[in-house]
GROMACS .gro file of C-alpha atoms in nm:
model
  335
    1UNK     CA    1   0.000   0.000   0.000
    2UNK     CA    2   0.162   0.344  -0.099
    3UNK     CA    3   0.127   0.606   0.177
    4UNK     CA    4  -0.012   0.929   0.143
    5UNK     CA    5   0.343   1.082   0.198
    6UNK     CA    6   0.493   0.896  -0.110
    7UNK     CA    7   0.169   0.988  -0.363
    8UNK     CA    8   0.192   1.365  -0.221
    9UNK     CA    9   0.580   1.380  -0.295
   10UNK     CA   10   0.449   1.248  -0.620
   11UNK     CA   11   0.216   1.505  -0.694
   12UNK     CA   12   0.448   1.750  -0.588
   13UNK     CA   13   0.784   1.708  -0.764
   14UNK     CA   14   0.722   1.550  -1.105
   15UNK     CA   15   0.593   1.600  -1.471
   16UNK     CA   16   0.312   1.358  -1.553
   17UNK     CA   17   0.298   1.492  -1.955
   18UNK     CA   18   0.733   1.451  -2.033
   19UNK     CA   19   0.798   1.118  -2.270
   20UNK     CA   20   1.163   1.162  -2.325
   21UNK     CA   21   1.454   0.990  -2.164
   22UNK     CA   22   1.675   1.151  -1.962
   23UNK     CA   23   1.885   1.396  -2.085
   24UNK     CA   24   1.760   1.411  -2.461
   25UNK     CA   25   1.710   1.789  -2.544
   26UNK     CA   26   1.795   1.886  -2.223
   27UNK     CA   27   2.011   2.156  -2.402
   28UNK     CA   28   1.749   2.279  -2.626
   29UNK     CA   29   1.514   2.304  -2.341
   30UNK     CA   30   1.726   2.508  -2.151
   31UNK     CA   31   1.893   2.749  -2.435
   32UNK     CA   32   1.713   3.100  -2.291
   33UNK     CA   33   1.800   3.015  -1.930
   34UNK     CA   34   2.125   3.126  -1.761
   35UNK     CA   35   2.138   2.937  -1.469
   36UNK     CA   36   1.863   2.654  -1.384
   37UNK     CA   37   1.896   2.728  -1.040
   38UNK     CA   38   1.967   3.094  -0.892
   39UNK     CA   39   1.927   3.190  -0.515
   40UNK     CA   40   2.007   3.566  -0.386
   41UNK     CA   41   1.982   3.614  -0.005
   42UNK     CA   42   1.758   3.346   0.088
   43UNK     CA   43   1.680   3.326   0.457
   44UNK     CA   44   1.505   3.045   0.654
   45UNK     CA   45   1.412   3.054   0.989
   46UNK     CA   46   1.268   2.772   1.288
   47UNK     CA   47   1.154   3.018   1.534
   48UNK     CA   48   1.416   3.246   1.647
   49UNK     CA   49   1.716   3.007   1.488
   50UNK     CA   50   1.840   3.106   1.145
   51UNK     CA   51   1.911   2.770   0.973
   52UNK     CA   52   1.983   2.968   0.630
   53UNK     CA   53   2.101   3.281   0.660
   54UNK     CA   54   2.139   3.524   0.311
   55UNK     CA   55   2.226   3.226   0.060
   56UNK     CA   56   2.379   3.348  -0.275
   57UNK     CA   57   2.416   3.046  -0.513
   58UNK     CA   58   2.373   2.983  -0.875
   59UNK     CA   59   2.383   2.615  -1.079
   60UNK     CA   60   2.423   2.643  -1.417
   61UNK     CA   61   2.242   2.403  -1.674
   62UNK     CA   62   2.422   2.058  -1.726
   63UNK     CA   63   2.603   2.122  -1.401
   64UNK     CA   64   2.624   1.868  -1.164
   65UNK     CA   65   2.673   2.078  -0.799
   66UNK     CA   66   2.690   1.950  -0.444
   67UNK     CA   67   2.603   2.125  -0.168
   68UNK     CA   68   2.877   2.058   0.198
   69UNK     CA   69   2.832   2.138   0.506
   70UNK     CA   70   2.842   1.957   0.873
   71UNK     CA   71   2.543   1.886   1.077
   72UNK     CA   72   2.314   2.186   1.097
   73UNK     CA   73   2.501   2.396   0.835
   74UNK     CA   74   2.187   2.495   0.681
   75UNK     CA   75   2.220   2.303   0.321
   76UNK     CA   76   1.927   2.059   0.363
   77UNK     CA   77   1.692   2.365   0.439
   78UNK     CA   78   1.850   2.529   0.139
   79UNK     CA   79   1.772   2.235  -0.121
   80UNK     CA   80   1.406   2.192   0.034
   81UNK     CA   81   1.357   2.552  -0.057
   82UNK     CA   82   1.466   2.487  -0.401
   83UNK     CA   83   1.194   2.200  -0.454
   84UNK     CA   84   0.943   2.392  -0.266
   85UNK     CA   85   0.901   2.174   0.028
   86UNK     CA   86   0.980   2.468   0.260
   87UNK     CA   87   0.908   2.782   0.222
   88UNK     CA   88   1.108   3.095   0.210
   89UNK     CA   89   1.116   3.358   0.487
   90UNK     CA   90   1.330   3.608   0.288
   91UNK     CA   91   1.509   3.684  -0.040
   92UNK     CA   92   1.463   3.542  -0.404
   93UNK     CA   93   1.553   3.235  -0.526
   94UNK     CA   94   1.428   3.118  -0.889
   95UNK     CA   95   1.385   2.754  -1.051
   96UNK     CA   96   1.425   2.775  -1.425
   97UNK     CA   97   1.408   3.120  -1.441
   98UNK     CA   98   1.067   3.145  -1.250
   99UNK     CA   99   0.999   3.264  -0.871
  100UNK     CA  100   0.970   2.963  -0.644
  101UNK     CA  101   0.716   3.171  -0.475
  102UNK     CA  102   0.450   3.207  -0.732
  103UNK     CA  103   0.530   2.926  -0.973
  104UNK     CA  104   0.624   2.673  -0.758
  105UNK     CA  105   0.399   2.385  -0.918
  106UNK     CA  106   0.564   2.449  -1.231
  107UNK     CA  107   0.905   2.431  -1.107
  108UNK     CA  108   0.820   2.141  -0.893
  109UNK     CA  109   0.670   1.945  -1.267
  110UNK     CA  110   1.017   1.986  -1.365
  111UNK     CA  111   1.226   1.837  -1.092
  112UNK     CA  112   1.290   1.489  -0.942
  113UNK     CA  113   1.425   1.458  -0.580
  114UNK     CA  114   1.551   1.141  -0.409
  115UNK     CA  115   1.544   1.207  -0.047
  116UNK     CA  116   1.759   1.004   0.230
  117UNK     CA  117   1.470   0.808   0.331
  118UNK     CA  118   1.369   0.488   0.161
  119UNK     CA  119   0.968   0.558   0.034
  120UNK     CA  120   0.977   0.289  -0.171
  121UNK     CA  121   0.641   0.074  -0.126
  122UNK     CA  122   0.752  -0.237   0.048
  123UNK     CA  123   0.483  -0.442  -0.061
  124UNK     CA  124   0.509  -0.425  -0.439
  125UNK     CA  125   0.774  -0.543  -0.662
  126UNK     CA  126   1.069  -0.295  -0.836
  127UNK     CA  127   0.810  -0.326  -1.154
  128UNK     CA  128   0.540  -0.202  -0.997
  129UNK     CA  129   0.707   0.078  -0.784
  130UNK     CA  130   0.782   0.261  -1.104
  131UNK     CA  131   0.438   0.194  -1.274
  132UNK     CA  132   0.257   0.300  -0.988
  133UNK     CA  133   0.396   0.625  -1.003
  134UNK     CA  134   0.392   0.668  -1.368
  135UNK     CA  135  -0.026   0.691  -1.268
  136UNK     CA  136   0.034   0.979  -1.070
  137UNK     CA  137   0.177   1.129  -1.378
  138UNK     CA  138  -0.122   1.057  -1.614
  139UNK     CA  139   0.173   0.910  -1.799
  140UNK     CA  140  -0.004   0.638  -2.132
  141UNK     CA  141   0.067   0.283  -2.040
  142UNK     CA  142   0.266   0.173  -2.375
  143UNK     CA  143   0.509   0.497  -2.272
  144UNK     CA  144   0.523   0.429  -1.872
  145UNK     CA  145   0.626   0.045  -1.950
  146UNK     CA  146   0.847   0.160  -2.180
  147UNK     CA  147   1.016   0.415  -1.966
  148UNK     CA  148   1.016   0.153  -1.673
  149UNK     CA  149   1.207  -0.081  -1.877
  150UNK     CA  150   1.452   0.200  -2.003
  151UNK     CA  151   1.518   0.261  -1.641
  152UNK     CA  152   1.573  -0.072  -1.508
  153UNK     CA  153   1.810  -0.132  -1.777
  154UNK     CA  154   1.993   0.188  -1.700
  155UNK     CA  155   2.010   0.132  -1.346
  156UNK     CA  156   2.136  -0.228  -1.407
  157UNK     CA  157   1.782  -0.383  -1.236
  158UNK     CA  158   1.608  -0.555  -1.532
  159UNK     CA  159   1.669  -0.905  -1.314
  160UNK     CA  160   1.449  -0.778  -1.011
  161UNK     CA  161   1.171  -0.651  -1.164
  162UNK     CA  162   0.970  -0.891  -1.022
  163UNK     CA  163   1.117  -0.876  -0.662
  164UNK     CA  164   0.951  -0.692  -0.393
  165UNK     CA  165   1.144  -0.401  -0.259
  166UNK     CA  166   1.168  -0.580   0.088
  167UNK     CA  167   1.404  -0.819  -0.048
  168UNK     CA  168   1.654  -0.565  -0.209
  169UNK     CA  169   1.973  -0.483  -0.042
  170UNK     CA  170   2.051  -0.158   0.042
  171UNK     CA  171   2.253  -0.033  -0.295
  172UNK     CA  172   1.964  -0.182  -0.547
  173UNK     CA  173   1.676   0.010  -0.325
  174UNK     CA  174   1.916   0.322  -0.386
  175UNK     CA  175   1.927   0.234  -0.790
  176UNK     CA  176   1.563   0.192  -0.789
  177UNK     CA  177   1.508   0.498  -0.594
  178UNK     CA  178   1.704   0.705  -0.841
  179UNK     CA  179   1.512   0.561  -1.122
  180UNK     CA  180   1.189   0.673  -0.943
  181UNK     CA  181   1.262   1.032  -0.943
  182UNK     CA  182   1.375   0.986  -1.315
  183UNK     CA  183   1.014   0.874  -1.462
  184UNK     CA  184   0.877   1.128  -1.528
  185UNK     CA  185   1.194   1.322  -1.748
  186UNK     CA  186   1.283   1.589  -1.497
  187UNK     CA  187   1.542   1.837  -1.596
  188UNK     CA  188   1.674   1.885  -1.254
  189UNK     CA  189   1.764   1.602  -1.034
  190UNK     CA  190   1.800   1.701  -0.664
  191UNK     CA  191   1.982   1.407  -0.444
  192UNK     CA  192   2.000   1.397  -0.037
  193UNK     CA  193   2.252   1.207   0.067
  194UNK     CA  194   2.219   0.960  -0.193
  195UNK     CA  195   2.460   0.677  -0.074
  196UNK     CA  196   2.463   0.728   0.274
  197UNK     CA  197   2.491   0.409   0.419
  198UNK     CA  198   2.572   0.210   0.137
  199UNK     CA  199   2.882  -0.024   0.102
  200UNK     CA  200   3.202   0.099  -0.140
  201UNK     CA  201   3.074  -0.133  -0.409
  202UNK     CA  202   2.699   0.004  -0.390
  203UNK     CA  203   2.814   0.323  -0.364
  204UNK     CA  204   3.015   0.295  -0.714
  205UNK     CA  205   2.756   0.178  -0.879
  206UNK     CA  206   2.555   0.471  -0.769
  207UNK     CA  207   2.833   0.683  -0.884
  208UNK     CA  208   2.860   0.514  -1.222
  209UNK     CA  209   2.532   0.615  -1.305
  210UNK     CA  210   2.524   0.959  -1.169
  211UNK     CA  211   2.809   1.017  -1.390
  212UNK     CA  212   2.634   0.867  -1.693
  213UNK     CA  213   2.347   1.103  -1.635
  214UNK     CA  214   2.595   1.440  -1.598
  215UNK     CA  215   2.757   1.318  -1.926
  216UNK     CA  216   2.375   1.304  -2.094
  217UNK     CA  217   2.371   1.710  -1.969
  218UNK     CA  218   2.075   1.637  -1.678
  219UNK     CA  219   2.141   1.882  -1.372
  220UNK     CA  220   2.185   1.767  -1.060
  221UNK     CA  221   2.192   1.911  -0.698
  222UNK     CA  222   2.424   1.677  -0.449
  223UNK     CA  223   2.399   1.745  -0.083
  224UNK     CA  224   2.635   1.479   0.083
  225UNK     CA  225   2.895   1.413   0.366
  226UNK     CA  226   3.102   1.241   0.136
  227UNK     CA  227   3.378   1.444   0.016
  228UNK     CA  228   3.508   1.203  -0.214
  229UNK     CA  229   3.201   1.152  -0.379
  230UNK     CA  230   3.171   1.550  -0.430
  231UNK     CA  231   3.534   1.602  -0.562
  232UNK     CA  232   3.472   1.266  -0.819
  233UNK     CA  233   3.106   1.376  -0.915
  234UNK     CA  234   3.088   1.733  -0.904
  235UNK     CA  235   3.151   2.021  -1.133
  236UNK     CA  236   3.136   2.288  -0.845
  237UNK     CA  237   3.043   2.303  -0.498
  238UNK     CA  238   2.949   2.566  -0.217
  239UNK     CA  239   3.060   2.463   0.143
  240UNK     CA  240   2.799   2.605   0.468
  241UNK     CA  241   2.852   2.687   0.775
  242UNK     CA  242   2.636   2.809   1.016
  243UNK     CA  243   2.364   2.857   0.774
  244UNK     CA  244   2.615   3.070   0.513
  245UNK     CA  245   2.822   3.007   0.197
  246UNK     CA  246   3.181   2.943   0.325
  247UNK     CA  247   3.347   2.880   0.006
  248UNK     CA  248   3.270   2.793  -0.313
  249UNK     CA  249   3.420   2.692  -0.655
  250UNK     CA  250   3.551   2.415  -0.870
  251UNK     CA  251   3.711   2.106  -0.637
  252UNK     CA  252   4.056   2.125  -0.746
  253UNK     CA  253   4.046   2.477  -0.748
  254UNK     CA  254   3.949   2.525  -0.356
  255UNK     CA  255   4.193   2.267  -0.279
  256UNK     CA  256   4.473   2.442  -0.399
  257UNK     CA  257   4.323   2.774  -0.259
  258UNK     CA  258   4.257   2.620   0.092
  259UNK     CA  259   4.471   2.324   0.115
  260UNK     CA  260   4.752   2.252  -0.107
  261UNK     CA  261   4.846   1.984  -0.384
  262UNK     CA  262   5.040   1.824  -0.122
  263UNK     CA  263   5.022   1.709   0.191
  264UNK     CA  264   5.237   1.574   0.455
  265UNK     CA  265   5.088   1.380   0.801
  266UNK     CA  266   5.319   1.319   1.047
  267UNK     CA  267   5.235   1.093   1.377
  268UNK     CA  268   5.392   1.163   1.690
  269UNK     CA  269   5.597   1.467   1.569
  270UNK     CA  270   5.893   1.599   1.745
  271UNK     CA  271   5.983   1.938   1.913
  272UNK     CA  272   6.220   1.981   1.644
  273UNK     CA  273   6.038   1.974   1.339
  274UNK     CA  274   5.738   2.165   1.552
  275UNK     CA  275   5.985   2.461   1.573
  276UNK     CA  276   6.132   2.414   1.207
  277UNK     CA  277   5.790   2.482   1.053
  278UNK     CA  278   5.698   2.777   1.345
  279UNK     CA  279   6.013   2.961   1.233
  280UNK     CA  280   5.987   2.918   0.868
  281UNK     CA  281   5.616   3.024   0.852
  282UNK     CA  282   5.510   2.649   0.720
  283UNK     CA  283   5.138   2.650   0.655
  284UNK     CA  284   5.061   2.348   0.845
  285UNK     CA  285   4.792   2.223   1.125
  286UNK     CA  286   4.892   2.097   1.468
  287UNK     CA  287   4.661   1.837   1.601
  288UNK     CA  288   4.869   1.736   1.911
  289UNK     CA  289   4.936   1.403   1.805
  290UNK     CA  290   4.953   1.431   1.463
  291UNK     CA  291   5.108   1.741   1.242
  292UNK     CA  292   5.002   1.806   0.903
  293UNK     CA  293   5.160   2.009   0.649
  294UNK     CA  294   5.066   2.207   0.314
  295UNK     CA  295   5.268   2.171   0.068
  296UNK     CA  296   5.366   2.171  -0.302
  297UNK     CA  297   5.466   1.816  -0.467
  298UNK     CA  298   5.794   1.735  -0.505
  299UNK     CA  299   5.913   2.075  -0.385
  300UNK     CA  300   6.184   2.157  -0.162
  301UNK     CA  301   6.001   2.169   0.170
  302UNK     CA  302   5.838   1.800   0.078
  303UNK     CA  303   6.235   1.690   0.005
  304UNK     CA  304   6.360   1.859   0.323
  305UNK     CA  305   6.085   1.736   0.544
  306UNK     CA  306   6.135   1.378   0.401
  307UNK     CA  307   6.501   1.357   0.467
  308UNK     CA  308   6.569   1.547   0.805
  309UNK     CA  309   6.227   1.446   1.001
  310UNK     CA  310   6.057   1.154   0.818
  311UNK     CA  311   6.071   0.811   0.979
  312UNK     CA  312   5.779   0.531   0.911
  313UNK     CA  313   5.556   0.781   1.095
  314UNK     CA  314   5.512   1.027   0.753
  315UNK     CA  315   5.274   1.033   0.487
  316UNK     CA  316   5.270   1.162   0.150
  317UNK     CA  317   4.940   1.235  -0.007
  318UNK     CA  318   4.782   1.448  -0.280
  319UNK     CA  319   4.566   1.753  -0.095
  320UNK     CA  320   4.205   1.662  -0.107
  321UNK     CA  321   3.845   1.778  -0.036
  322UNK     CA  322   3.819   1.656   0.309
  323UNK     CA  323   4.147   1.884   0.399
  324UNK     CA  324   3.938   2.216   0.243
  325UNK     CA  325   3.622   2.088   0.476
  326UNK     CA  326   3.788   2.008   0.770
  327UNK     CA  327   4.006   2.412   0.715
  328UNK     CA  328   3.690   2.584   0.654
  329UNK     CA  329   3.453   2.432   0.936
  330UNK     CA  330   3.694   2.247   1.171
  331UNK     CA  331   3.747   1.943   1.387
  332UNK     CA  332   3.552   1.956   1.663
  333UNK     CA  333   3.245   1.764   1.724
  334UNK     CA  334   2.934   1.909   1.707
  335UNK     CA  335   2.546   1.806   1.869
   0.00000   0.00000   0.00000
């Protein structure tokens, strides 16, 4: 039985009169529009906390942009503004070149969203799950079935059509998820978290397709706590804090910008090398047990800090994502 929270979140975010597949004329569609998504000073409040607080961001069509940001950093509230789940409480922010305020059912006929949550219906079969909502979108038979079977064959689940969603595992419930929020054509693709909890192989998979989709020009909004999956995925990204933009840019470009190309952990370090990169002004973070140093490859620090304080205790690594995220918003824990 489908619950009235999954047929209302079908009502809500997708097209029911879109035949195409995925990505076809996506770039003809979207050839007067400058950016598909476009937020200036958005503001959401919960009482008298500020969980978004003046958001400037703009996604431009075909791009495939995450959204970072610990625990409370306001980017969930700022995505479920963009589908119209939640309203705003200040500023503009425009879907397609429209005002989420007024046209918000015909921004929300454009999108598809896959949430966290699993609302797949548990008692009918990977088949019927997609059929079932290609009703909600007045969709013709002949085209839903056909769409259903272009989907299962794109997400690699043609086999388990006939299995009930119960009996997935975690990774195909994702796939078929993802197909869901792709039946009825949308031309932005909004995804929360979309492999949390999912092993490295399921999460891959995911990946592969994502990637297939980016390549076919379909937008897509990424909020995750992944930062792997953001730097492999992503075309840009904007990392919150505290309900603001923090930084923002192309991967590579906001690790070299906040990081460095290199990097350099060292357990256990001594008093000697603490003072060496003190008195030579060595960007580098001190984490009591561990020391970690910004660098550029192959350079002369690297070579000097390899040969005068490098035991079995260093490591040499490219500069990554999680070394911007962990700059920008820190290392503590948070509630």
């Amino acid at each position: 039985m489908v619950s009235d929270l999954q047929v209302n979140d079908c009502r809500m975010v997708f097209d029911c009169t879109e035949t195409e597949w995925p990505g076809k004329n996506i770039e003809k569609r979207h050839e007067d529009i400058v950016n598909i998504i476009e937020a200036r000073q958005i503001v959401k409040r919960f009482g008298q906390f500020t969980a978004v607080d003046g958001v400037n961001l703009a996604v431009e069509p075909g791009e495939f942009f995450a959204l970072l940001g610990p625990n409370g950093a306001g980017k969930t509230s700022t995505i479920r503004m963009i589908y119209g789940f939640s309203p705003l409480d200040g500023g503009r922010l425009d879907v397609f070149g429209m005002d989420i305020t007024s046209d918000w059912r015909k921004i929300r006929s454009r999108l598809g969203v896959c949430q966290q949550e699993n609302t797949l219906d548990p008692d009918l079969t990977v088949g019927q799950n997609l059929l079932l909502y290609s009703r909600y979108f007045e969709m013709e038979k002949v085209i839903a079935r056909r769409r259903a079977e272009e989907l299962l064959d794109f997400f690699a689940l043609t086999g388990k059509r006939h299995a009930k969603v119960r009996e997935l595992s975690g990774g195909l419930a994702r796939r078929l998820q993802l197909a869901r929020a792709l039946m009825a054509e949308p031309e932005l693709l909004i995804l929360d978290e979309p492999t949390t909890g999912l092993d490295p192989q399921s999460r891959h998979q995911v990946w592969d397709r994502l990637l297939a989709l980016r390549k076919r020009g379909l937008t897509m909004v990424l909020t995750t706590h992944y930062m792997d999956e953001a730097e492999n995925l992503c075309n840009r990204l904007a990392i919150m804090d505290h309900g603001r933009v923090i930084a923002e840019g192309r991967p590579r470009d906001l690790i070299t910008e906040h990081a460095a190309e290199s990097v350099i952990e060292i357990d256990g370090p001594g008093n000697d090398l603490r003072k060496y990169v003190r008195e030579h002004d060595v960007e580098h973070d001190d984490l009591g047990e561990r020391l970690i140093i910004y660098t550029e490859p192959r350079g002369e620090l690297e070579s000097l800090i390899r040969d005068r304080f490098c035991a079995e205790s260093c490591r040499f690594r490219a500069g990554n994502l999680e070394d911007v995220f962990l700059r920008l918003t820190g290392r503590e824990l948070r509630e």
